[in-house]
XYZ file of C-alpha atoms in Angstrom:
326
model
C 98.396 95.358 83.715
C 97.431 96.665 79.947
C 99.418 100.141 78.784
C 96.743 102.065 77.624
C 95.876 104.990 79.653
C 92.022 105.990 80.695
C 90.659 107.747 77.662
C 88.233 110.494 78.864
C 86.173 109.829 76.492
C 85.807 106.055 78.735
C 85.415 108.152 81.279
C 82.532 109.463 80.157
C 81.158 106.517 78.923
C 81.283 105.786 82.365
C 79.157 108.182 83.432
C 76.659 108.184 81.393
C 75.701 104.608 81.710
C 75.412 105.546 85.560
C 73.826 108.315 84.929
C 71.202 106.669 82.919
C 70.518 103.441 84.702
C 70.234 106.486 87.782
C 67.584 107.785 85.885
C 66.098 105.027 84.430
C 65.413 103.316 88.333
C 63.757 107.018 89.464
C 61.781 107.335 86.086
C 60.330 103.874 86.792
C 59.885 103.737 90.285
C 58.366 107.619 90.341
C 55.242 106.947 91.383
C 55.384 103.817 93.559
C 55.574 104.161 97.166
C 56.529 100.959 97.680
C 58.288 97.286 96.070
C 58.139 94.188 95.328
C 60.277 91.619 96.527
C 60.438 90.160 92.607
C 60.249 93.774 91.346
C 63.789 94.109 94.004
C 65.595 90.765 92.082
C 64.616 91.070 89.348
C 66.458 95.434 89.307
C 69.106 93.525 91.334
C 70.152 91.363 88.173
C 70.697 94.272 86.119
C 72.370 95.537 88.234
C 74.785 92.481 88.150
C 74.953 92.465 84.205
C 75.118 96.049 83.774
C 78.523 96.133 86.241
C 79.423 92.577 83.802
C 78.524 93.910 81.381
C 81.527 97.004 81.812
C 83.995 94.568 82.348
C 83.396 93.186 79.026
C 84.082 96.563 77.984
C 87.835 97.139 80.433
C 88.177 94.101 78.374
C 87.761 95.201 75.285
C 90.104 98.105 75.730
C 92.613 96.789 78.364
C 92.668 93.154 77.776
C 91.756 90.230 80.146
C 94.579 90.990 82.716
C 92.924 94.440 83.774
C 89.502 93.085 83.031
C 91.039 90.510 85.604
C 91.008 93.316 88.432
C 87.724 94.839 87.804
C 86.439 92.124 88.590
C 88.077 91.355 91.772
C 87.464 94.710 92.629
C 83.901 93.731 91.658
C 83.755 90.680 93.547
C 84.947 91.853 96.427
C 83.225 95.609 96.523
C 80.007 93.175 96.326
C 80.083 90.318 98.542
C 82.099 93.450 101.111
C 78.718 95.692 100.751
C 76.405 92.933 102.253
C 77.462 93.447 105.793
C 76.069 97.495 104.776
C 72.324 95.601 104.351
C 72.684 94.204 108.131
C 73.160 97.872 109.497
C 70.750 98.986 106.913
C 68.282 97.519 109.249
C 69.929 98.268 112.502
C 68.876 101.778 111.254
C 66.014 101.416 110.092
C 64.527 99.573 112.868
C 65.367 101.470 114.999
C 64.396 104.384 114.075
C 61.203 102.026 112.905
C 61.922 104.035 109.425
C 58.285 102.586 107.962
C 59.528 100.430 104.128
C 57.980 102.966 102.020
C 59.824 105.349 103.202
C 62.899 103.205 103.067
C 63.707 104.132 99.314
C 64.601 107.682 98.973
C 66.906 107.583 102.241
C 68.638 103.984 100.789
C 69.014 106.564 97.208
C 70.259 109.535 98.647
C 72.739 107.592 100.899
C 74.046 105.755 97.974
C 74.377 108.426 95.937
C 76.761 109.624 98.815
C 78.933 106.870 99.373
C 79.911 107.464 95.826
C 81.806 110.847 96.315
C 83.106 109.182 99.607
C 84.435 106.215 97.321
C 85.303 108.592 94.556
C 87.739 110.855 97.823
C 88.703 107.544 99.712
C 89.754 105.588 96.515
C 92.163 108.575 95.499
C 93.352 109.653 98.293
C 94.445 105.752 98.856
C 96.060 105.612 95.945
C 97.893 108.811 96.367
C 99.480 107.562 99.097
C 100.830 104.401 97.865
C 102.418 106.491 94.812
C 103.963 108.253 97.251
C 105.182 106.700 100.573
C 105.044 102.510 99.404
C 105.253 101.936 103.375
C 101.466 102.955 103.302
C 100.880 99.828 101.422
C 101.699 97.737 105.045
C 99.173 100.121 106.890
C 96.479 98.962 104.816
C 97.331 95.560 104.840
C 97.263 95.310 108.465
C 93.745 97.782 108.632
C 93.042 95.107 106.130
C 94.022 91.842 108.624
C 91.906 93.812 111.714
C 88.983 94.069 109.779
C 89.064 90.320 109.545
C 89.477 89.958 113.089
C 86.608 92.162 113.696
C 83.797 90.787 111.354
C 84.702 87.068 111.780
C 84.452 87.981 115.897
C 80.716 88.990 115.685
C 77.413 87.799 113.095
C 76.514 91.480 111.554
C 72.941 90.739 112.714
C 73.644 90.615 116.265
C 73.755 93.969 116.853
C 70.485 95.771 117.750
C 71.524 99.362 118.177
C 73.519 101.585 116.277
C 76.279 104.135 117.266
C 75.838 106.398 114.410
C 72.109 107.162 115.150
C 72.662 107.482 119.054
C 75.437 110.284 118.368
C 73.055 111.914 116.017
C 70.106 111.410 118.411
C 71.994 113.432 120.902
C 73.532 116.063 118.345
C 71.348 117.611 116.266
C 67.224 118.601 117.107
C 65.462 115.817 116.208
C 61.361 114.835 115.850
C 60.258 111.129 116.501
C 57.485 112.484 113.940
C 57.677 111.781 109.882
C 56.443 114.839 107.509
C 55.907 112.227 104.012
C 59.414 111.744 102.434
C 61.072 114.761 103.837
C 64.386 115.452 105.774
C 63.040 118.568 108.033
C 60.104 119.263 109.460
C 58.764 122.555 111.293
C 58.056 121.299 114.766
C 56.620 125.057 117.340
C 58.380 126.927 114.895
C 62.112 125.669 114.652
C 63.287 123.255 112.041
C 63.682 119.871 113.276
C 65.438 116.736 111.470
C 63.193 113.974 111.210
C 64.142 110.467 111.539
C 64.851 110.557 107.816
C 67.645 112.158 107.905
C 68.932 111.126 111.067
C 68.736 107.766 108.911
C 70.511 109.433 106.069
C 73.243 110.884 108.116
C 74.304 107.295 109.987
C 74.213 105.142 106.287
C 76.904 108.093 105.533
C 78.805 107.247 108.344
C 78.196 104.020 108.466
C 79.652 103.479 104.683
C 82.988 105.973 105.673
C 83.358 102.965 107.986
C 83.060 100.248 106.105
C 84.771 102.441 102.965
C 88.124 101.691 105.330
C 87.547 98.468 104.528
C 85.967 98.080 101.213
C 88.757 100.795 99.058
C 92.040 99.154 100.387
C 90.905 95.442 99.478
C 90.140 96.837 96.081
C 93.297 98.724 95.713
C 94.770 94.920 96.872
C 93.364 93.688 93.444
C 94.560 96.869 91.485
C 96.081 100.499 91.666
C 94.419 101.207 88.426
C 92.170 103.773 89.931
C 89.622 103.614 86.638
C 89.267 99.692 87.454
C 88.708 100.058 91.038
C 85.857 103.045 90.942
C 84.038 101.725 87.981
C 83.708 98.979 89.882
C 83.226 100.231 93.110
C 79.968 101.499 91.684
C 78.612 99.598 89.588
C 78.760 96.948 93.292
C 77.175 99.741 95.214
C 74.038 100.486 92.906
C 72.976 97.238 93.490
C 72.504 97.640 96.787
C 69.539 99.360 97.456
C 67.724 96.970 95.036
C 69.802 93.541 96.869
C 68.278 95.696 100.112
C 64.878 95.130 99.225
C 65.322 92.010 97.831
C 66.953 90.179 101.011
C 66.593 92.866 104.489
C 64.325 89.675 105.295
C 66.189 87.197 104.195
C 69.640 88.159 104.750
C 69.932 87.537 108.629
C 70.424 84.122 107.608
C 73.075 83.423 106.234
C 74.384 82.665 110.024
C 77.866 82.131 108.419
C 78.179 84.811 106.109
C 81.067 87.129 107.558
C 83.084 84.084 107.902
C 83.885 84.175 104.213
C 84.077 87.983 104.197
C 86.526 87.739 107.311
C 88.712 85.414 105.516
C 88.288 87.748 102.021
C 89.431 90.522 103.987
C 92.797 88.921 105.102
C 93.215 87.276 101.865
C 93.113 90.686 101.430
C 95.107 92.065 103.776
C 97.814 89.475 103.137
C 97.933 89.887 99.495
C 99.172 93.825 100.456
C 102.063 92.976 102.851
C 103.150 90.842 101.027
C 103.128 92.148 97.134
C 106.713 92.621 97.315
C 107.661 89.124 97.474
C 104.140 87.344 96.329
C 102.279 88.317 93.440
C 98.332 85.926 93.513
C 97.343 87.203 89.930
C 93.833 89.033 89.271
C 92.559 85.395 87.690
C 93.191 83.670 90.959
C 91.999 85.981 92.884
C 88.815 85.997 92.066
C 88.698 81.978 92.319
C 89.995 83.109 96.099
C 86.590 85.445 96.973
C 84.517 82.946 94.783
C 85.284 80.211 96.942
C 84.863 82.542 100.454
C 81.673 83.481 99.582
C 80.137 80.923 97.781
C 81.218 78.534 100.546
C 80.640 80.410 103.247
C 76.351 80.836 101.508
C 76.452 77.885 101.433
C 77.471 76.204 104.824
C 75.136 78.962 105.547
C 71.991 77.526 104.000
C 72.968 73.985 104.143
C 72.608 74.416 108.219
C 69.412 76.701 107.976
C 68.050 73.305 105.472
C 69.321 71.441 108.916
C 67.773 73.290 111.386
C 64.627 73.432 109.422
C 64.142 70.007 109.434
C 64.971 69.594 113.165
C 62.670 71.427 113.684
C 59.782 69.888 111.915
C 60.667 67.186 112.784
C 58.375 64.735 115.069
C 60.359 63.760 118.592
C 60.599 60.070 118.999
C 59.964 58.111 122.338
C 63.376 56.716 123.325
C 64.373 54.119 126.330
C 63.853 55.545 129.729
C 66.628 58.165 131.114
C 67.958 59.219 127.586
C 67.224 62.755 127.351
C 65.883 64.619 124.327
C 68.699 66.288 122.517
C 68.179 69.983 122.852
C 67.969 71.240 119.133
C 70.256 74.470 118.366
C 69.152 76.523 116.096
């Protein structure tokens, strides 16, 4: 890694870019109650381009190796954040949150995630610096996470435990009050479904951070690289959710790709004392894992669509038709 220290003005530039993008996003949707899919794709591409452009800034300041670390951490977080989309779907569906009210919840949920990630990344790095054996703990967490992700597709979930837990412990009304998080009912302040959705998203992100932060730390131990890559990957989640909410469940093999990324990160972290995997090779492995799982999913969807649309052919008596499995 390039030994150039990160200067305060680099952090300032990072903060200005993030703040400017958030303000632009807010102003662009200030008077909108919904967002078209086309606009959501445009915003998703814009966030990706800004994230990659910042990687170019890292390259210019700290060299190619550090830039490769940034790209690897960015791709890991971007890939694993796709799991969040499934969770968002379940939370909003279980609370019957209308589409025009989901944007505000996602905005504040993602804003809270930035705070939690800063805390987790700082604590994780401090722990590794002080106790080397923490590396093996993080590696074991990632390996366990890989088995958990591979075992069941997230779209199979029909309920969210955080939602049910909060509903039992907070005074909640089933009625919405515009885009407000609280509503006065019979003189009492009660939480609207939007607040339950927001708190559920925050709790879910804490659970996701247990996997994603150690995975990013398997690529780099530079706090500037890890946090900035996490921020740029997370900030595009709102637009990505709107763009893919109705189609992400069709990526039926995506969870295998995510599991492979987690397993690779865990192995890399556990074997870091004996085996060095270059940042560029890490980027290539992540791209291949996610790319293959997406390609496999799309291929299976096309084959299922062709079979479902094909006319049934006459077969000789005694030869039953094959069942078509979606």
